[in-house]
Amino acid sequence: MHLITKESIIEAHERIKPYIHQTPVLTSESIDEQAGCRIFFKCENFQKVGAFKARGAMNAALSLSEAERNKGLATHSSGNHAQALARAAKILGTKSYIVMPRTAPEIKKRGVRAYGGEIFECEPTLQAREATLAEVIVKTGATEIHPFNNYKVMEGQATATKELIEAVSPLDYVLAPVGGGGLLSGTALAARFFSPKTIVIGTEPAGSDDAFRSLQSGKIEEAQSNTIADGLLTKLGDKTFPIIQDGVKEIITVTDEEIIAAMRLIWERLKIIVESSCAVPFAAVLKSKHKFLGKRVGIILSGGNVDLEKVGKWFGSN
Amino acid sequence: MHLITKESIIEAHERIKPYIHQTPVLTSESIDEQAGCRIFFKCENFQKVGAFKARGAMNAALSLSEAERNKGLATHSSGNHAQALARAAKILGTKSYIVMPRTAPEIKKRGVRAYGGEIFECEPTLQAREATLAEVIVKTGATEIHPFNNYKVMEGQATATKELIEAVSPLDYVLAPVGGGGLLSGTALAARFFSPKTIVIGTEPAGSDDAFRSLQSGKIEEAQSNTIADGLLTKLGDKTFPIIQDGVKEIITVTDEEIIAAMRLIWERLKIIVESSCAVPFAAVLKSKHKFLGKRVGIILSGGNVDLEKVGKWFGSN
């Protein structure tokens, strides 16, 4: 069905190890008390570029032939994958071409430029992004590295869960957020190969519950964007969906209020910065306490790139 | 002159180790690039109760006789020491009596009560606090553990720098914030005994620069409280001052704007939560770049107990 095997994930991990952090796993007695289970937080917010995306982009870039690599890497992304790919290109001494909507935050553009990435601005629609990317690829001969619908990217993302399992096995559950499904499909594959008894659960904002609906209907549903979890607005891809159907037991959805409360607890108790999308799995555990009671639960904290100007709005101000 | 020796700090460390975290040391390439030196952040924001205070309180409590211990521990504090002492008492199975100004934030009171501490409220003046504490001690027979002007507390705080030195020696400089001077005197003693070539620098908000003025005048100066760094409003004690005079080369003062900018950089780049008082040494490094150029610099990140409602005010809001 697909090309990712236990061995290919092990190889991917060896391939990217020199270029990524083996991120820490944090625990908190007071959080465990509140949640009623033992939670192991895999801190990809401490990863290079501040998110797990560094893993997949690096694995995909390192897997190209030398001829491909020399012509550069391209993608359309307004988020963490853009920086991750620009960083991978810089490390490999090649170019990166990043298509971004002209409305993308200046700070994201600066992040890409800091790694030497060349930005192509377009209108903020999927159609414009895809058309612009196609032009860039024709012009440059660069290889597209899709943010999630790419087996080498998924394989790279799988290494986060592999590390978590190696650090704190056995786990009854592992939870990850789902947007396009790169992280969640990687999580499902890593669990299957390295800890088959661990149940994988996807977690999603209620205001963009397309993955939840896709698992119900059996086909890829369109995404909405009615949530603060702005890293999770994408619909699934044709490569990620079947792996998620196969390896993910269920998807729990949570409201923005639940996401903010969970994010606040992580900031206050763990003393670490996580972005809103990243708090979704912990919100799901707090919402479904009965399910996880007394269990050992792994959570992939996906990233920590927060626009601090928004914090006052989330947490109130006085 | 005083009773703290290399051996007594080593013993203190062994004494408290079962009850505290050996906190991590974090580094960041992008922060180093911006600062022009190599910075090692000792993350006491990840310490029990969210601050280095857990060390000193635990060491003082464990150093009491059994008879003393059984009568309970007492202090006046509106900050992290209150929780640290309540926690120490709970671990030792004894009582804690905490005098707090009635204006202290409810969250701090809840923190103390969560560890079983008994709170005595008083008017928010030093006089009222001291009078109330004296009454409590007469009534209960409890032993006062002062937040900083106590050799066992200073010895406990010294273990943070001891761990930092053990982790990343050699260091050219080590910087700590100074309020009452418990952490800074402990830092100076740890450097003297475990890394004598390391220069110790104190750092202080300009709006409460009493330690700076005390080193100039040669006597303990009164504190002001014109700063957001609300953990550093206290004047030095008669036990901390001579050790600071002896072992601290200079005190660098920074404005609130510099503190907020430094705090923001730590949040954004290290992805960790630090309180405003905690960002003062890093602000001092950024302000005095020439002094630290190319050096290996240790910074004690003192704590991470932030009132998130204030964040909007610090970082702006949109």
XYZ file of C-alpha atoms in Angstrom:
636
model
C 0.000 0.000 0.000
C 2.746 2.453 0.866
C 6.484 2.522 1.059
C 7.091 3.179 4.721
C 8.439 0.230 6.697
C 9.984 -0.286 10.104
C 13.401 -0.310 8.439
C 12.756 2.841 6.419
C 11.803 4.745 9.603
C 14.953 3.491 11.338
C 16.999 4.625 8.323
C 15.246 7.997 8.242
C 16.065 8.490 11.915
C 19.766 7.764 11.350
C 19.723 10.045 8.300
C 18.327 13.086 10.097
C 19.908 12.625 13.547
C 22.883 14.924 12.875
C 20.513 17.741 11.936
C 17.746 17.559 14.542
C 17.395 17.665 18.312
C 16.499 14.529 20.231
C 13.875 16.496 22.132
C 13.195 15.913 25.836
C 10.149 14.175 27.315
C 8.616 16.170 30.182
C 6.264 15.061 32.928
C 4.461 16.920 35.712
C 2.991 15.486 38.889
C 0.419 18.264 39.149
C -0.710 17.763 35.547
C -0.977 14.002 36.090
C -3.055 14.615 39.183
C -5.404 16.872 37.262
C -5.662 14.548 34.253
C -5.954 11.307 36.217
C -3.321 9.557 34.135
C 0.444 9.596 33.565
C 1.297 11.918 30.663
C 4.598 11.997 28.769
C 5.008 15.171 26.731
C 7.355 14.809 23.747
C 8.608 18.365 23.353
C 8.885 19.076 19.640
C 8.388 22.737 20.527
C 12.119 22.530 21.386
C 12.883 21.063 17.940
C 14.900 23.008 15.329
C 12.694 25.758 13.783
C 10.429 25.257 16.819
C 8.410 22.344 15.424
C 8.460 18.664 14.393
C 8.424 19.847 10.751
C 12.238 19.982 10.867
C 12.250 16.164 10.859
C 10.173 15.518 7.740
C 11.651 18.321 5.661
C 15.193 17.191 6.486
C 14.429 13.541 5.688
C 12.835 14.430 2.363
C 15.698 16.737 1.392
C 18.375 14.185 2.324
C 16.563 11.494 0.319
C 16.841 13.334 -3.003
C 19.452 12.454 -5.608
C 22.369 14.845 -5.916
C 21.033 16.094 -9.253
C 17.628 16.838 -7.738
C 19.136 18.432 -4.674
C 21.296 20.775 -6.739
C 18.259 22.267 -8.459
C 16.734 23.291 -5.145
C 13.657 22.571 -3.008
C 10.221 24.135 -3.386
C 6.956 24.184 -1.479
C 3.942 26.303 -0.708
C 3.454 26.855 2.989
C 2.726 29.721 5.306
C 3.735 27.810 8.394
C 6.500 25.868 10.067
C 7.199 23.659 7.030
C 8.356 26.720 5.074
C 11.098 27.440 7.594
C 11.938 23.752 7.965
C 12.454 23.379 4.223
C 14.486 26.592 3.928
C 16.680 25.324 6.778
C 17.134 21.911 5.107
C 18.169 23.602 1.852
C 20.652 25.828 3.648
C 22.235 22.850 5.414
C 22.571 21.027 2.079
C 23.996 24.094 0.363
C 21.159 24.402 -2.127
C 18.315 26.843 -2.804
C 14.766 26.887 -1.492
C 11.775 28.485 -3.191
C 8.843 29.104 -0.878
C 5.424 30.155 -2.154
C 3.570 32.090 0.551
C 0.265 33.968 0.529
C 0.945 37.704 0.570
C -1.111 37.847 3.787
C 1.297 35.571 5.692
C 2.696 37.186 8.864
C 5.906 39.150 8.323
C 7.585 37.134 11.079
C 7.116 33.907 9.090
C 8.608 35.526 5.999
C 11.569 36.760 7.996
C 12.089 33.229 9.342
C 12.282 31.840 5.801
C 14.613 34.598 4.604
C 16.898 34.058 7.606
C 17.608 30.582 6.190
C 18.242 32.028 2.739
C 14.879 30.968 1.311
C 13.480 32.834 -1.699
C 9.842 33.838 -1.233
C 7.254 34.015 -3.999
C 4.131 35.819 -2.877
C 0.692 34.938 -4.225
C -2.976 35.536 -3.505
C -4.178 33.742 -0.366
C -6.088 30.926 -2.095
C -5.094 27.290 -2.546
C -5.501 27.690 -6.317
C -3.122 30.665 -6.466
C -0.615 28.869 -4.269
C -0.606 25.757 -6.436
C -0.408 27.753 -9.689
C 2.481 29.859 -8.396
C 4.333 26.792 -7.159
C 3.910 25.101 -10.562
C 5.416 28.167 -12.286
C 8.337 28.268 -9.872
C 9.063 24.588 -10.478
C 8.963 24.981 -14.251
C 11.309 27.952 -14.028
C 13.830 26.521 -11.563
C 13.628 22.750 -11.950
C 13.346 22.521 -8.152
C 11.730 19.490 -6.494
C 8.494 20.010 -4.597
C 8.545 18.822 -0.998
C 4.907 18.788 0.088
C 4.296 19.684 3.775
C 2.580 16.354 4.520
C 1.461 14.393 1.453
C 4.927 12.930 0.902
C 6.147 9.557 2.211
C 9.617 10.860 3.089
C 8.051 13.680 5.079
C 5.727 11.275 6.923
C 8.677 8.963 7.609
C 10.583 11.874 9.126
C 7.648 12.895 11.323
C 7.389 9.261 12.514
C 10.782 9.598 14.205
C 9.300 11.837 16.938
C 7.047 9.022 18.144
C 9.880 6.499 17.720
C 11.987 8.584 20.119
C 9.082 8.921 22.553
C 8.516 5.160 22.595
C 12.234 4.504 23.085
C 12.264 6.919 26.022
C 9.159 5.903 28.005
C 7.701 2.633 26.690
C 5.258 1.036 27.393
C 2.535 3.509 26.460
C -1.183 2.688 26.437
C -1.981 5.638 24.175
C -0.228 8.163 21.999
C -2.016 11.316 20.832
C -1.121 13.796 18.110
C -2.928 16.712 16.486
C -4.083 16.356 12.879
C -4.098 18.961 10.123
C -2.973 17.496 6.793
C -2.044 14.300 8.605
C 1.741 14.150 8.189
C 2.401 13.964 11.924
C -0.564 11.722 12.718
C 0.206 9.209 9.948
C 3.849 9.149 11.058
C 2.692 8.606 14.641
C 0.453 5.721 13.582
C 3.256 4.042 11.641
C 5.811 4.482 14.431
C 3.383 2.990 16.954
C 2.580 0.036 14.692
C 6.233 -0.817 14.128
C 7.787 0.039 17.505
C 4.932 -0.394 20.005
C 2.050 -2.316 18.435
C -0.040 -2.394 21.620
C -0.131 1.414 21.857
C -3.440 2.888 20.688
C -3.097 5.969 18.448
C -5.655 8.765 18.750
C -5.883 11.832 16.557
C -7.053 15.140 18.008
C -8.584 18.053 16.169
C -10.238 21.405 16.817
C -14.045 21.190 16.547
C -13.910 24.251 14.289
C -11.922 22.314 11.684
C -13.006 18.706 12.205
C -12.488 17.449 8.659
C -10.342 14.479 9.721
C -13.026 13.413 12.212
C -15.633 13.588 9.446
C -13.325 11.882 6.951
C -12.970 8.851 9.233
C -16.777 8.747 9.555
C -17.549 9.070 5.844
C -14.616 7.083 4.499
C -13.523 9.856 2.108
C -11.434 13.009 2.441
C -13.706 15.816 3.636
C -13.072 19.520 3.128
C -11.618 21.551 6.019
C -13.095 24.654 7.614
C -11.097 27.245 9.487
C -13.179 28.222 12.474
C -10.570 27.785 15.224
C -7.557 29.457 16.825
C -5.517 26.310 16.094
C -4.197 27.790 12.865
C -1.731 24.986 12.206
C -4.557 22.470 11.758
C -6.735 24.019 9.059
C -5.694 21.705 6.219
C -7.621 18.720 4.884
C -6.016 15.263 4.698
C -3.982 14.161 1.685
C -4.487 11.059 -0.442
C -1.272 9.596 0.993
C -1.945 10.413 4.651
C -5.648 9.458 4.752
C -5.334 5.690 4.161
C -2.582 5.392 6.792
C -4.737 7.270 9.290
C -7.790 5.117 8.431
C -5.651 2.073 9.019
C -3.750 3.022 12.171
C -5.733 5.618 14.109
C -8.457 4.313 16.407
C -10.448 7.518 16.695
C -10.307 11.288 16.503
C -11.308 13.414 19.486
C -12.414 16.987 18.784
C -12.105 19.882 21.230
C -13.420 23.446 21.350
C -11.246 26.562 21.264
C -12.073 27.168 24.949
C -10.763 23.712 25.775
C -7.646 24.349 23.674
C -6.910 27.631 25.460
C -7.422 26.071 28.904
C -5.071 23.197 28.014
C -2.476 25.574 26.548
C -2.609 27.663 29.695
C -2.049 24.614 31.916
C 0.991 23.597 29.850
C 2.458 27.113 30.047
C 1.803 27.394 33.782
C 2.756 23.915 34.950
C 5.433 22.807 32.491
C 6.797 26.374 32.074
C 7.126 25.867 28.338
C 5.716 27.700 25.333
C 3.472 25.682 23.038
C 1.384 26.976 20.180
C -2.404 26.637 20.179
C -2.436 23.732 17.692
C 0.008 21.955 19.958
C -2.308 22.007 22.990
C -5.066 20.085 21.184
C -4.086 16.527 22.282
C -3.767 17.561 25.940
C -7.173 19.263 25.696
C -8.535 15.956 24.376
C -7.135 14.040 27.372
C -8.677 16.522 29.819
C -11.996 16.274 27.983
C -12.082 12.459 27.932
C -10.586 11.691 31.331
C -12.564 8.457 31.779
C -10.892 6.986 28.691
C -7.360 7.594 29.939
C -7.858 6.988 33.662
C -4.710 5.485 35.175
C -3.128 4.934 31.748
C 0.307 5.851 30.390
C -0.342 8.455 27.693
C 2.164 9.933 25.235
C 1.457 13.345 23.716
C 3.381 14.842 20.821
C 3.765 18.572 21.554
C 4.079 19.620 17.956
C 5.466 23.156 18.101
C 6.136 26.346 19.992
C 5.990 29.153 17.441
C 3.636 31.598 19.103
C 2.829 35.142 18.117
C 3.163 36.655 21.613
C 0.998 39.611 20.624
C -1.953 37.206 20.653
C -1.368 36.010 24.188
C -3.258 38.845 25.840
C -6.345 37.899 23.851
C -6.121 34.237 24.848
C -5.513 34.591 28.535
C -7.303 37.856 29.319
C -5.531 40.980 30.415
C -5.557 43.212 33.458
C 33.175 35.348 58.716
C 30.350 32.975 57.864
C 29.632 29.315 58.121
C 29.350 28.305 54.493
C 32.242 26.226 53.166
C 32.903 24.145 50.088
C 32.095 21.045 52.151
C 28.877 22.491 53.555
C 27.595 23.246 50.043
C 28.469 19.715 48.925
C 26.608 18.353 51.954
C 23.643 20.631 51.307
C 23.470 19.358 47.745
C 23.430 15.717 48.875
C 20.836 16.579 51.517
C 18.340 18.164 49.115
C 18.953 16.045 45.994
C 16.087 13.606 46.678
C 13.631 16.508 46.878
C 14.649 18.797 44.013
C 15.102 18.613 40.258
C 18.559 18.674 38.741
C 17.362 21.268 36.247
C 18.523 21.282 32.616
C 20.976 23.746 31.054
C 19.665 25.136 27.755
C 21.529 26.850 24.930
C 20.385 28.483 21.687
C 22.449 29.222 18.598
C 20.261 32.150 17.608
C 20.485 33.696 21.074
C 24.261 33.257 21.078
C 24.439 34.940 17.693
C 22.415 37.869 18.940
C 24.357 38.185 22.219
C 27.827 37.662 20.743
C 28.775 35.110 23.391
C 27.985 31.546 24.421
C 25.202 31.510 27.010
C 24.291 28.592 29.268
C 20.854 29.013 30.841
C 20.404 27.112 34.120
C 16.655 26.515 34.105
C 15.439 26.927 37.682
C 12.069 27.868 36.196
C 11.703 24.070 35.857
C 12.550 23.604 39.557
C 9.958 22.334 42.063
C 7.488 25.166 42.892
C 8.778 26.832 39.702
C 11.808 28.546 41.260
C 15.257 28.044 42.843
C 13.637 28.829 46.226
C 12.826 25.101 46.567
C 16.551 24.478 47.155
C 17.163 26.868 50.032
C 13.894 26.182 51.832
C 14.461 22.437 51.647
C 18.051 22.713 52.882
C 17.044 24.896 55.817
C 14.159 22.612 56.774
C 16.274 19.464 56.570
C 18.978 21.095 58.718
C 16.702 21.610 61.734
C 16.755 19.305 64.751
C 13.856 16.898 65.052
C 12.452 18.899 67.963
C 12.545 22.112 65.943
C 11.108 20.454 62.893
C 8.167 19.034 64.844
C 7.061 22.487 65.922
C 6.764 23.636 62.331
C 8.275 26.207 59.957
C 7.324 29.868 59.667
C 8.111 32.768 57.369
C 6.692 35.930 55.924
C 6.721 35.951 52.149
C 4.354 36.785 49.339
C 6.435 35.044 46.735
C 8.045 31.776 45.736
C 9.671 31.188 49.141
C 6.238 30.831 50.723
C 5.352 27.902 48.491
C 8.837 26.445 48.786
C 8.633 26.437 52.588
C 5.097 25.015 52.628
C 6.301 22.246 50.320
C 9.330 21.498 52.516
C 7.082 21.244 55.585
C 4.689 18.926 53.794
C 7.543 16.622 52.707
C 8.827 16.503 56.293
C 5.353 15.866 57.705
C 5.251 19.063 59.735
C 3.296 22.312 59.676
C 4.057 25.587 57.940
C 2.817 29.022 58.996
C 3.055 31.628 56.263
C 2.484 35.321 56.931
C 1.281 37.039 53.757
C 0.049 40.564 53.075
C -3.730 40.497 52.543
C -3.067 42.039 49.111
C -1.049 39.027 47.900
C -2.457 37.455 44.706
C -5.034 34.714 45.358
C -3.009 32.335 43.149
C -0.040 32.589 45.554
C -2.285 31.854 48.517
C -3.762 28.861 46.743
C -0.249 27.594 46.023
C 0.617 27.717 49.732
C -2.648 26.046 50.772
C -2.139 23.301 48.179
C 0.948 22.261 50.187
C -1.023 22.388 53.441
C 0.407 25.727 54.568
C -1.534 27.822 57.078
C -1.783 31.461 56.007
C -1.848 34.442 58.383
C -2.898 37.605 56.610
C -1.608 41.010 57.652
C -1.418 44.584 56.387
C 0.960 44.987 53.437
C 3.814 46.637 55.343
C 7.122 45.153 56.445
C 6.320 46.193 60.016
C 2.976 44.366 60.013
C 4.565 41.310 58.447
C 7.307 41.140 61.048
C 4.909 41.743 63.956
C 2.501 39.074 62.735
C 5.317 36.592 62.212
C 6.602 37.248 65.754
C 3.132 36.524 67.158
C 2.822 33.329 65.139
C 6.186 32.124 66.389
C 5.334 32.860 70.021
C 2.067 31.021 69.644
C 3.319 27.952 67.755
C 6.971 27.606 68.690
C 7.736 27.268 64.967
C 11.191 28.116 63.603
C 11.505 31.067 61.248
C 13.119 30.293 57.916
C 13.936 33.685 56.407
C 13.665 33.873 52.580
C 17.314 34.892 52.144
C 19.033 36.119 55.303
C 19.757 32.587 56.494
C 22.989 30.662 55.882
C 21.212 27.359 55.250
C 18.983 29.047 52.660
C 21.996 30.644 50.940
C 23.810 27.291 50.979
C 20.804 25.683 49.285
C 20.619 28.375 46.605
C 24.366 27.854 45.970
C 23.652 24.351 44.663
C 22.071 25.753 41.478
C 25.391 27.314 40.427
C 27.275 24.215 41.591
C 25.167 22.125 39.180
C 25.674 24.649 36.375
C 29.445 24.579 36.842
C 29.475 20.775 36.923
C 27.489 20.700 33.683
C 29.308 23.270 31.502
C 32.580 24.356 33.110
C 34.686 26.382 32.343
C 32.645 29.571 32.558
C 34.102 33.068 32.237
C 31.090 34.662 33.912
C 28.039 33.685 35.885
C 25.139 36.106 36.322
C 22.213 36.033 38.731
C 19.496 38.515 39.665
C 19.587 40.129 43.105
C 16.695 40.970 45.412
C 17.495 40.131 49.038
C 20.676 38.451 47.854
C 20.083 34.797 48.767
C 20.615 33.561 45.222
C 23.434 35.978 44.405
C 25.406 35.231 47.591
C 24.947 31.499 46.978
C 26.125 32.002 43.388
C 29.225 33.881 44.584
C 30.097 31.165 47.101
C 29.566 28.328 44.609
C 31.785 30.085 42.061
C 34.505 30.722 44.640
C 34.609 27.111 45.764
C 33.925 25.239 42.527
C 35.201 27.564 39.782
C 37.388 30.321 41.239
C 38.244 31.863 37.864
C 34.593 32.521 37.049
C 33.600 36.161 37.563
C 30.257 36.653 39.334
C 28.032 39.558 38.298
C 24.794 40.600 39.964
C 21.958 42.073 37.897
C 19.177 44.297 39.068
C 16.280 46.368 37.730
C 17.148 50.077 37.549
C 13.851 50.799 39.310
C 15.044 48.918 42.396
C 18.827 49.301 42.295
C 19.505 49.133 46.032
C 22.147 46.393 45.713
C 23.996 48.473 43.104
C 23.938 51.460 45.458
C 24.877 49.306 48.454
C 28.056 48.123 46.724
C 28.878 51.773 45.934
C 28.229 53.127 49.427
C 29.466 50.149 51.418
C 26.266 49.879 53.474
C 22.859 48.309 52.943
C 20.692 50.803 51.063
C 16.883 50.866 51.080
C 15.008 49.345 48.132
C 12.465 51.048 45.906
C 9.806 49.243 43.919
C 9.614 51.000 40.588
C 9.916 47.960 38.289
C 7.943 45.060 36.828
C 10.554 42.668 38.272
C 8.458 42.092 41.375
C 10.651 39.332 42.749
C 13.566 41.746 43.223
C 12.107 44.527 45.360
C 13.813 43.574 48.620
C 16.894 45.161 50.142
C 19.946 43.068 51.047
C 20.281 41.357 54.430
C 23.116 41.670 56.921
C 24.146 38.070 56.137
C 23.940 38.320 52.335
C 25.539 41.753 51.931
C 29.103 40.928 53.098
C 29.225 37.810 50.923
C 28.097 39.842 47.919
C 30.633 42.585 48.701
C 33.301 39.931 48.846
C 32.430 37.748 45.863
C 30.515 39.828 43.314
C 32.560 41.917 40.914
C 29.845 44.337 39.912
C 26.123 44.840 39.555
C 24.608 45.721 36.172
C 21.238 47.482 36.179
C 18.663 47.275 33.393
C 15.447 49.117 32.578
C 12.002 47.520 32.456
C 12.025 47.885 28.651
C 15.265 45.910 28.524
C 13.809 43.286 30.876
C 10.704 42.836 28.716
C 12.752 42.562 25.512
C 15.012 39.944 27.120
C 12.049 38.018 28.520
C 10.426 38.009 25.099
C 13.571 36.646 23.449
C 13.756 33.824 26.004
C 10.089 32.928 25.461
C 10.406 33.040 21.673
C 13.765 31.380 21.175
C 14.070 28.958 24.088
C 10.289 28.267 24.136
C 10.245 28.418 27.914
C 8.326 30.545 30.407
C 10.407 32.745 32.675
C 9.160 35.435 35.029
C 10.178 39.055 34.609
C 12.702 39.007 37.483
C 14.280 35.995 35.840
C 15.031 37.807 32.567
C 17.184 40.463 34.274
C 20.612 38.759 33.854
C 20.011 38.071 30.161
C 18.947 41.704 29.719
C 22.254 42.693 31.336
C 24.244 40.579 28.867
C 22.416 42.114 25.900
C 23.028 45.594 27.320
C 26.759 45.064 27.931
C 27.662 42.980 24.899
C 31.223 44.313 24.707
C 31.976 42.903 28.161
C 30.895 39.362 27.293
C 32.044 39.199 23.657
C 33.141 35.656 22.798
C 32.949 34.536 26.452
C 31.255 31.540 28.078
C 28.494 32.979 30.229
C 26.286 31.147 32.734
C 22.899 32.619 33.622
C 20.712 31.422 36.472
C 17.109 31.539 35.238
C 15.567 31.950 38.650
C 11.887 31.137 38.153
C 8.884 30.719 35.897
C 5.859 31.711 37.951
C 4.125 34.152 35.665
C 0.686 35.651 35.982
C -0.405 35.053 32.381
C -3.029 37.789 32.625
C -0.135 40.272 32.579
C 1.354 38.983 29.367
C -0.868 41.047 27.097
C 0.365 44.191 28.802
C 4.029 43.232 28.402
C 4.033 42.160 24.793
C 1.276 44.297 23.305
C -1.967 42.898 21.995
C -3.749 42.806 18.671
